[in-house]
Amino acid sequence: MAPSGGDSSRRAALFSALLLLAPRWATAQSAGAAGELFSFGANARGLAMGSAQTAAVNDVTALYYNPAGLGLLPGREVTLMRAKLFEGATYDYIGYAQNKKKRAGGWGVELVRLGAAGDDGRDESNNKTGGFSYAETALGIGHGWRGVFHPSMSIGVKGKLLRRSLGPSSDQTFGIDFGAQFGPIANERLSLGVVIQNAVALGQGDTDDRLKPQIRAGAAFRVVGPMSVVADLSQSGEIRVGTEYAFGMTSVRIGMADKSLSFGG
């Protein structure tokens, strides 16, 4: 969040907050940058598979990873998540989605929040200027349709509002995502997906930041029986990979993103 004025104490407080949030978590590349909140990940399945969900997601977290997956929802779903991060910071995700009864498709809403506890602000002379806290809160809503142009094609759209606050300073940024999934094909084994995050972006408040456009493509392949592998590639060159082995009501998952290994069951 870049203050538009020249208030040195505000800049010092911002610098302190960025230091507080600097360590990476999940696939976040630079905590505090506009839009990184949408790179952390959501839900145990997605995180365990390295967040390589562009082609594979078909549940409530489709709104987070690829809104086209909302077109494959089997019913109503809710997900709740809280993660404790560095120095008392917390990351929360709440999502709800449901399918449509009369046609193939679904819709969903999500609330995402990253918060850091208060700390002492400093001015240019390193004198205390009072306590402050940092928070990012995002609200998203989206819709997905199945059978568009082709029976195996799903498309989706998501609108999101991100509000960031640091002490008395705050700003809002808006973004629109578009996504598509195709499959399964090749004997019901292969699915493909692509998502354009922040294809449209606007901002207002104490910042010149905008949500940066990001394109991500992915594939999901069922190797044999209950075992599948997934992979994502972004325009920045980031590669995410994961695998899942499901048996009955149980699944074992392993993934890698940003050179970090993840796993879960």
mmCIF file of C-alpha atoms in Angstrom:
data_model
loop_
_atom_site.group_PDB
_atom_site.id
_atom_site.type_symbol
_atom_site.label_atom_id
_atom_site.label_comp_id
_atom_site.label_asym_id
_atom_site.label_seq_id
_atom_site.Cartn_x
_atom_site.Cartn_y
_atom_site.Cartn_z
ATOM 1 C CA MET A 1 0.000 0.000 0.000
ATOM 2 C CA ALA A 2 1.742 3.167 -1.157
ATOM 3 C CA PRO A 3 0.587 6.408 0.534
ATOM 4 C CA SER A 4 -0.111 9.160 -1.949
ATOM 5 C CA GLY A 5 1.139 11.975 0.323
ATOM 6 C CA GLY A 6 4.554 12.691 1.726
ATOM 7 C CA ASP A 7 3.787 11.975 5.374
ATOM 8 C CA SER A 8 7.065 10.511 6.642
ATOM 9 C CA SER A 9 5.549 8.997 9.790
ATOM 10 C CA ARG A 10 2.988 7.141 7.668
ATOM 11 C CA ARG A 11 5.767 5.822 5.463
ATOM 12 C CA ALA A 12 7.722 4.698 8.519
ATOM 13 C CA ALA A 13 4.682 2.885 9.867
ATOM 14 C CA LEU A 14 4.166 1.233 6.489
ATOM 15 C CA PHE A 15 7.786 0.083 6.435
ATOM 16 C CA SER A 16 7.410 -1.434 9.912
ATOM 17 C CA ALA A 17 4.243 -3.270 8.856
ATOM 18 C CA LEU A 18 5.907 -4.690 5.774
ATOM 19 C CA LEU A 19 8.788 -5.956 7.929
ATOM 20 C CA LEU A 20 6.245 -7.586 10.216
ATOM 21 C CA LEU A 21 4.560 -9.348 7.306
ATOM 22 C CA ALA A 22 7.667 -10.013 5.232
ATOM 23 C CA PRO A 23 8.205 -13.790 5.747
ATOM 24 C CA ARG A 24 6.631 -15.876 3.013
ATOM 25 C CA TRP A 25 3.736 -18.183 3.697
ATOM 26 C CA ALA A 26 2.230 -20.676 1.254
ATOM 27 C CA THR A 27 2.812 -19.243 -2.231
ATOM 28 C CA ALA A 28 2.794 -15.574 -1.260
ATOM 29 C CA GLN A 29 5.721 -13.850 -2.937
ATOM 30 C CA SER A 30 5.718 -10.465 -1.184
ATOM 31 C CA ALA A 31 3.350 -9.951 1.722
ATOM 32 C CA GLY A 32 1.766 -6.515 1.633
ATOM 33 C CA ALA A 33 1.771 -6.224 -2.175
ATOM 34 C CA ALA A 34 -1.630 -5.626 -3.699
ATOM 35 C CA GLY A 35 -3.315 -8.923 -4.502
ATOM 36 C CA GLU A 36 -0.952 -11.334 -2.764
ATOM 37 C CA LEU A 37 -3.850 -12.234 -0.491
ATOM 38 C CA PHE A 38 -5.232 -14.166 -3.472
ATOM 39 C CA SER A 39 -2.074 -16.278 -3.784
ATOM 40 C CA PHE A 40 -1.948 -17.733 -0.274
ATOM 41 C CA GLY A 41 -4.334 -20.600 -0.977
ATOM 42 C CA ALA A 42 -7.549 -21.929 0.505
ATOM 43 C CA ASN A 43 -8.846 -25.224 1.876
ATOM 44 C CA ALA A 44 -6.910 -28.300 2.972
ATOM 45 C CA ARG A 45 -7.134 -30.008 -0.429
ATOM 46 C CA GLY A 46 -5.800 -27.101 -2.451
ATOM 47 C CA LEU A 47 -2.989 -26.249 -0.054
ATOM 48 C CA ALA A 48 -1.826 -29.861 0.251
ATOM 49 C CA MET A 49 -1.647 -30.124 -3.556
ATOM 50 C CA GLY A 50 0.535 -27.043 -3.859
ATOM 51 C CA SER A 51 -2.461 -24.889 -4.860
ATOM 52 C CA ALA A 52 -2.282 -26.387 -8.354
ATOM 53 C CA GLN A 53 -6.056 -26.209 -8.745
ATOM 54 C CA THR A 54 -6.708 -24.302 -11.978
ATOM 55 C CA ALA A 55 -7.884 -27.410 -13.846
ATOM 56 C CA ALA A 56 -8.797 -29.628 -10.885
ATOM 57 C CA VAL A 57 -10.979 -27.491 -8.616
ATOM 58 C CA ASN A 58 -14.699 -28.318 -8.611
ATOM 59 C CA ASP A 59 -15.736 -27.423 -5.065
ATOM 60 C CA VAL A 60 -16.463 -24.320 -2.995
ATOM 61 C CA THR A 61 -12.880 -23.040 -3.379
ATOM 62 C CA ALA A 62 -13.370 -22.735 -7.146
ATOM 63 C CA LEU A 63 -14.218 -19.092 -6.458
ATOM 64 C CA TYR A 64 -10.678 -18.653 -5.120
ATOM 65 C CA TYR A 65 -8.710 -20.707 -7.652
ATOM 66 C CA ASN A 66 -10.798 -20.679 -10.849
ATOM 67 C CA PRO A 67 -14.451 -19.531 -10.955
ATOM 68 C CA ALA A 68 -15.131 -21.888 -13.856
ATOM 69 C CA GLY A 69 -15.073 -24.743 -11.334
ATOM 70 C CA LEU A 70 -18.341 -23.417 -9.889
ATOM 71 C CA GLY A 71 -20.004 -24.925 -12.954
ATOM 72 C CA LEU A 72 -19.183 -28.407 -11.614
ATOM 73 C CA LEU A 73 -20.537 -28.040 -8.085
ATOM 74 C CA PRO A 74 -22.472 -31.150 -6.980
ATOM 75 C CA GLY A 75 -24.453 -29.351 -4.256
ATOM 76 C CA ARG A 76 -24.060 -26.890 -1.385
ATOM 77 C CA GLU A 77 -20.667 -26.548 0.265
ATOM 78 C CA VAL A 78 -19.118 -24.484 3.058
ATOM 79 C CA THR A 79 -15.449 -24.203 4.016
ATOM 80 C CA LEU A 80 -13.832 -22.477 7.001
ATOM 81 C CA MET A 81 -10.125 -22.044 7.573
ATOM 82 C CA ARG A 82 -7.811 -20.208 9.973
ATOM 83 C CA ALA A 83 -4.016 -20.200 9.899
ATOM 84 C CA LYS A 84 -1.705 -18.587 12.426
ATOM 85 C CA LEU A 85 1.266 -16.930 10.768
ATOM 86 C CA PHE A 86 4.409 -15.067 11.766
ATOM 87 C CA GLU A 87 4.376 -12.797 14.855
ATOM 88 C CA GLY A 88 0.686 -13.322 15.616
ATOM 89 C CA ALA A 89 -0.606 -12.582 12.119
ATOM 90 C CA THR A 90 -3.635 -14.641 11.070
ATOM 91 C CA TYR A 91 -5.148 -15.692 7.762
ATOM 92 C CA ASP A 92 -8.850 -16.570 7.542
ATOM 93 C CA TYR A 93 -10.920 -17.956 4.685
ATOM 94 C CA ILE A 94 -14.695 -18.485 4.596
ATOM 95 C CA GLY A 95 -16.453 -19.738 1.487
ATOM 96 C CA TYR A 96 -19.966 -20.792 0.524
ATOM 97 C CA ALA A 97 -21.138 -22.115 -2.830
ATOM 98 C CA GLN A 98 -24.068 -24.013 -4.276
ATOM 99 C CA ASN A 99 -25.162 -25.440 -7.592
ATOM 100 C CA LYS A 100 -28.204 -24.378 -9.575
ATOM 101 C CA LYS A 101 -31.165 -26.738 -9.645
ATOM 102 C CA LYS A 102 -32.547 -26.107 -13.127
ATOM 103 C CA ARG A 103 -29.354 -25.723 -15.159
ATOM 104 C CA ALA A 104 -25.688 -26.753 -14.987
ATOM 105 C CA GLY A 105 -23.750 -24.198 -12.981
ATOM 106 C CA GLY A 106 -23.338 -22.638 -9.576
ATOM 107 C CA TRP A 107 -22.431 -19.522 -7.631
ATOM 108 C CA GLY A 108 -20.453 -18.687 -4.532
ATOM 109 C CA VAL A 109 -19.226 -16.026 -2.115
ATOM 110 C CA GLU A 110 -16.016 -15.803 -0.099
ATOM 111 C CA LEU A 111 -14.441 -13.700 2.631
ATOM 112 C CA VAL A 112 -10.658 -13.617 3.017
ATOM 113 C CA ARG A 113 -8.728 -11.753 5.706
ATOM 114 C CA LEU A 114 -5.079 -11.282 6.605
ATOM 115 C CA GLY A 115 -4.443 -9.410 9.844
ATOM 116 C CA ALA A 116 -1.360 -8.409 11.820
ATOM 117 C CA ALA A 117 -1.567 -7.399 15.484
ATOM 118 C CA GLY A 118 -0.712 -3.860 16.505
ATOM 119 C CA ASP A 119 2.884 -2.736 16.883
ATOM 120 C CA ASP A 120 4.702 0.515 17.659
ATOM 121 C CA GLY A 121 4.938 2.993 14.805
ATOM 122 C CA ARG A 122 8.143 4.992 14.286
ATOM 123 C CA ASP A 123 8.893 8.320 12.626
ATOM 124 C CA GLU A 124 11.998 9.237 10.615
ATOM 125 C CA SER A 125 13.916 9.745 13.859
ATOM 126 C CA ASN A 126 12.874 6.324 15.189
ATOM 127 C CA ASN A 127 10.633 7.871 17.815
ATOM 128 C CA LYS A 128 7.422 6.065 18.733
ATOM 129 C CA THR A 129 4.339 7.520 17.081
ATOM 130 C CA GLY A 130 1.750 5.205 18.656
ATOM 131 C CA GLY A 131 0.421 1.741 17.953
ATOM 132 C CA PHE A 132 -0.953 0.573 14.633
ATOM 133 C CA SER A 133 -2.225 -2.603 12.981
ATOM 134 C CA TYR A 134 -2.384 -3.865 9.419
ATOM 135 C CA ALA A 135 -5.251 -5.757 7.775
ATOM 136 C CA GLU A 136 -6.367 -6.912 4.345
ATOM 137 C CA THR A 137 -9.969 -7.996 3.858
ATOM 138 C CA ALA A 138 -11.379 -9.256 0.580
ATOM 139 C CA LEU A 139 -14.927 -10.076 -0.469
ATOM 140 C CA GLY A 140 -15.570 -12.082 -3.626
ATOM 141 C CA ILE A 141 -18.657 -13.257 -5.490
ATOM 142 C CA GLY A 142 -18.810 -15.303 -8.650
ATOM 143 C CA HIS A 143 -20.740 -17.593 -10.965
ATOM 144 C CA GLY A 144 -19.844 -20.560 -13.148
ATOM 145 C CA TRP A 145 -21.664 -22.140 -16.106
ATOM 146 C CA ARG A 146 -21.295 -25.674 -17.461
ATOM 147 C CA GLY A 147 -21.895 -26.687 -21.080
ATOM 148 C CA VAL A 148 -21.004 -23.343 -22.673
ATOM 149 C CA PHE A 149 -20.119 -23.757 -26.363
ATOM 150 C CA HIS A 150 -19.367 -27.447 -25.661
ATOM 151 C CA PRO A 151 -20.747 -30.026 -23.189
ATOM 152 C CA SER A 152 -17.304 -30.342 -21.563
ATOM 153 C CA MET A 153 -16.677 -26.590 -21.286
ATOM 154 C CA SER A 154 -17.164 -24.537 -18.118
ATOM 155 C CA ILE A 155 -16.627 -20.803 -17.784
ATOM 156 C CA GLY A 156 -16.774 -18.514 -14.763
ATOM 157 C CA VAL A 157 -16.430 -14.928 -13.621
ATOM 158 C CA LYS A 158 -15.585 -13.441 -10.228
ATOM 159 C CA GLY A 159 -15.739 -9.917 -8.872
ATOM 160 C CA LYS A 160 -13.730 -8.982 -5.797
ATOM 161 C CA LEU A 161 -13.146 -6.058 -3.493
ATOM 162 C CA LEU A 162 -9.935 -5.795 -1.480
ATOM 163 C CA ARG A 163 -9.651 -3.312 1.370
ATOM 164 C CA ARG A 164 -6.305 -2.647 3.074
ATOM 165 C CA SER A 165 -5.795 -0.573 6.184
ATOM 166 C CA LEU A 166 -2.690 0.555 8.018
ATOM 167 C CA GLY A 167 -3.388 2.781 11.003
ATOM 168 C CA PRO A 168 -5.387 5.781 9.728
ATOM 169 C CA SER A 169 -4.598 5.052 6.100
ATOM 170 C CA SER A 170 -6.762 2.791 3.943
ATOM 171 C CA ASP A 171 -7.504 1.992 0.321
ATOM 172 C CA GLN A 172 -9.743 -0.208 -1.810
ATOM 173 C CA THR A 173 -8.970 -2.098 -4.989
ATOM 174 C CA PHE A 174 -11.386 -3.892 -7.277
ATOM 175 C CA GLY A 175 -10.757 -6.762 -9.659
ATOM 176 C CA ILE A 176 -12.560 -9.112 -12.031
ATOM 177 C CA ASP A 177 -11.349 -12.657 -12.817
ATOM 178 C CA PHE A 178 -12.316 -14.874 -15.749
ATOM 179 C CA GLY A 179 -11.790 -18.619 -15.913
ATOM 180 C CA ALA A 180 -12.418 -21.665 -18.084
ATOM 181 C CA GLN A 181 -12.146 -25.432 -17.692
ATOM 182 C CA PHE A 182 -12.420 -28.124 -20.337
ATOM 183 C CA GLY A 183 -12.837 -31.816 -19.706
ATOM 184 C CA PRO A 184 -12.554 -34.491 -18.716
ATOM 185 C CA ILE A 185 -11.384 -35.761 -22.102
ATOM 186 C CA ALA A 186 -9.018 -38.517 -23.259
ATOM 187 C CA ASN A 187 -11.082 -41.364 -21.814
ATOM 188 C CA GLU A 188 -12.239 -39.172 -18.922
ATOM 189 C CA ARG A 189 -8.653 -38.739 -17.706
ATOM 190 C CA LEU A 190 -7.545 -35.199 -18.670
ATOM 191 C CA SER A 191 -8.914 -31.795 -17.693
ATOM 192 C CA LEU A 192 -7.508 -28.411 -18.712
ATOM 193 C CA GLY A 193 -8.002 -24.992 -17.177
ATOM 194 C CA VAL A 194 -7.020 -21.334 -17.469
ATOM 195 C CA VAL A 195 -7.759 -18.312 -15.292
ATOM 196 C CA ILE A 196 -7.087 -14.619 -15.869
ATOM 197 C CA GLN A 197 -6.930 -12.880 -12.513
ATOM 198 C CA ASN A 198 -7.538 -9.138 -12.367
ATOM 199 C CA ALA A 199 -8.378 -8.832 -16.040
ATOM 200 C CA VAL A 200 -10.093 -5.610 -14.959
ATOM 201 C CA ALA A 201 -8.674 -3.670 -11.988
ATOM 202 C CA LEU A 202 -9.493 -0.352 -10.323
ATOM 203 C CA GLY A 203 -8.387 1.350 -7.119
ATOM 204 C CA GLN A 204 -9.223 4.224 -4.821
ATOM 205 C CA GLY A 205 -7.969 5.677 -1.547
ATOM 206 C CA ASP A 206 -4.467 6.320 -0.183
ATOM 207 C CA THR A 207 -2.652 4.311 -2.822
ATOM 208 C CA ASP A 208 -1.580 4.116 -6.446
ATOM 209 C CA ASP A 209 -1.563 0.299 -6.314
ATOM 210 C CA ARG A 210 -3.654 -1.825 -8.635
ATOM 211 C CA LEU A 211 -4.281 -5.557 -8.693
ATOM 212 C CA LYS A 212 -1.862 -6.867 -11.291
ATOM 213 C CA PRO A 213 -3.154 -9.106 -14.107
ATOM 214 C CA GLN A 214 -2.048 -12.715 -13.761
ATOM 215 C CA ILE A 215 -2.622 -15.595 -16.180
ATOM 216 C CA ARG A 216 -2.416 -19.172 -14.964
ATOM 217 C CA ALA A 217 -2.927 -22.376 -16.965
ATOM 218 C CA GLY A 218 -3.260 -25.872 -15.560
ATOM 219 C CA ALA A 219 -3.873 -29.536 -16.257
ATOM 220 C CA ALA A 220 -5.191 -32.430 -14.183
ATOM 221 C CA PHE A 221 -4.611 -36.040 -15.224
ATOM 222 C CA ARG A 222 -5.975 -39.215 -13.663
ATOM 223 C CA VAL A 223 -3.026 -41.590 -13.886
ATOM 224 C CA VAL A 224 -4.685 -44.785 -12.744
ATOM 225 C CA GLY A 225 -7.710 -45.563 -10.619
ATOM 226 C CA PRO A 226 -7.931 -43.088 -7.733
ATOM 227 C CA MET A 227 -4.551 -41.429 -8.372
ATOM 228 C CA SER A 228 -4.285 -38.082 -10.162
ATOM 229 C CA VAL A 229 -1.588 -35.476 -10.783
ATOM 230 C CA VAL A 230 -2.067 -31.745 -11.302
ATOM 231 C CA ALA A 231 0.156 -28.911 -12.510
ATOM 232 C CA ASP A 232 -0.153 -25.145 -12.916
ATOM 233 C CA LEU A 233 2.034 -22.664 -14.790
ATOM 234 C CA SER A 234 1.736 -18.886 -14.452
ATOM 235 C CA GLN A 235 2.901 -16.151 -16.796
ATOM 236 C CA SER A 236 5.624 -15.281 -14.272
ATOM 237 C CA GLY A 237 7.051 -18.777 -14.640
ATOM 238 C CA GLU A 238 5.869 -20.106 -11.283
ATOM 239 C CA ILE A 239 5.181 -23.847 -11.401
ATOM 240 C CA ARG A 240 2.858 -25.635 -8.992
ATOM 241 C CA VAL A 241 2.487 -29.415 -8.939
ATOM 242 C CA GLY A 242 0.555 -31.856 -6.822
ATOM 243 C CA THR A 243 -0.837 -35.357 -6.594
ATOM 244 C CA GLU A 244 -3.791 -36.970 -4.869
ATOM 245 C CA TYR A 245 -4.597 -40.575 -4.057
ATOM 246 C CA ALA A 246 -8.195 -41.079 -2.947
ATOM 247 C CA PHE A 247 -9.643 -44.235 -1.432
ATOM 248 C CA GLY A 248 -13.109 -44.312 0.085
ATOM 249 C CA MET A 249 -13.610 -41.215 2.233
ATOM 250 C CA THR A 250 -9.855 -40.699 2.591
ATOM 251 C CA SER A 251 -7.282 -38.908 0.433
ATOM 252 C CA VAL A 252 -3.515 -38.469 0.655
ATOM 253 C CA ARG A 253 -2.023 -35.440 -1.079
ATOM 254 C CA ILE A 254 1.436 -34.044 -1.799
ATOM 255 C CA GLY A 255 2.343 -30.824 -3.614
ATOM 256 C CA MET A 256 5.009 -28.253 -4.272
ATOM 257 C CA ALA A 257 4.794 -24.515 -4.929
ATOM 258 C CA ASP A 258 7.409 -21.781 -4.738
ATOM 259 C CA LYS A 259 9.982 -24.504 -3.925
ATOM 260 C CA SER A 260 8.043 -25.418 -0.780
ATOM 261 C CA LEU A 261 6.742 -28.931 -0.120
ATOM 262 C CA SER A 262 3.229 -29.469 1.202
ATOM 263 C CA PHE A 263 1.243 -32.551 2.119
ATOM 264 C CA GLY A 264 -2.008 -33.515 3.820
ATOM 265 C CA GLY A 265 -4.672 -36.116 4.257
#
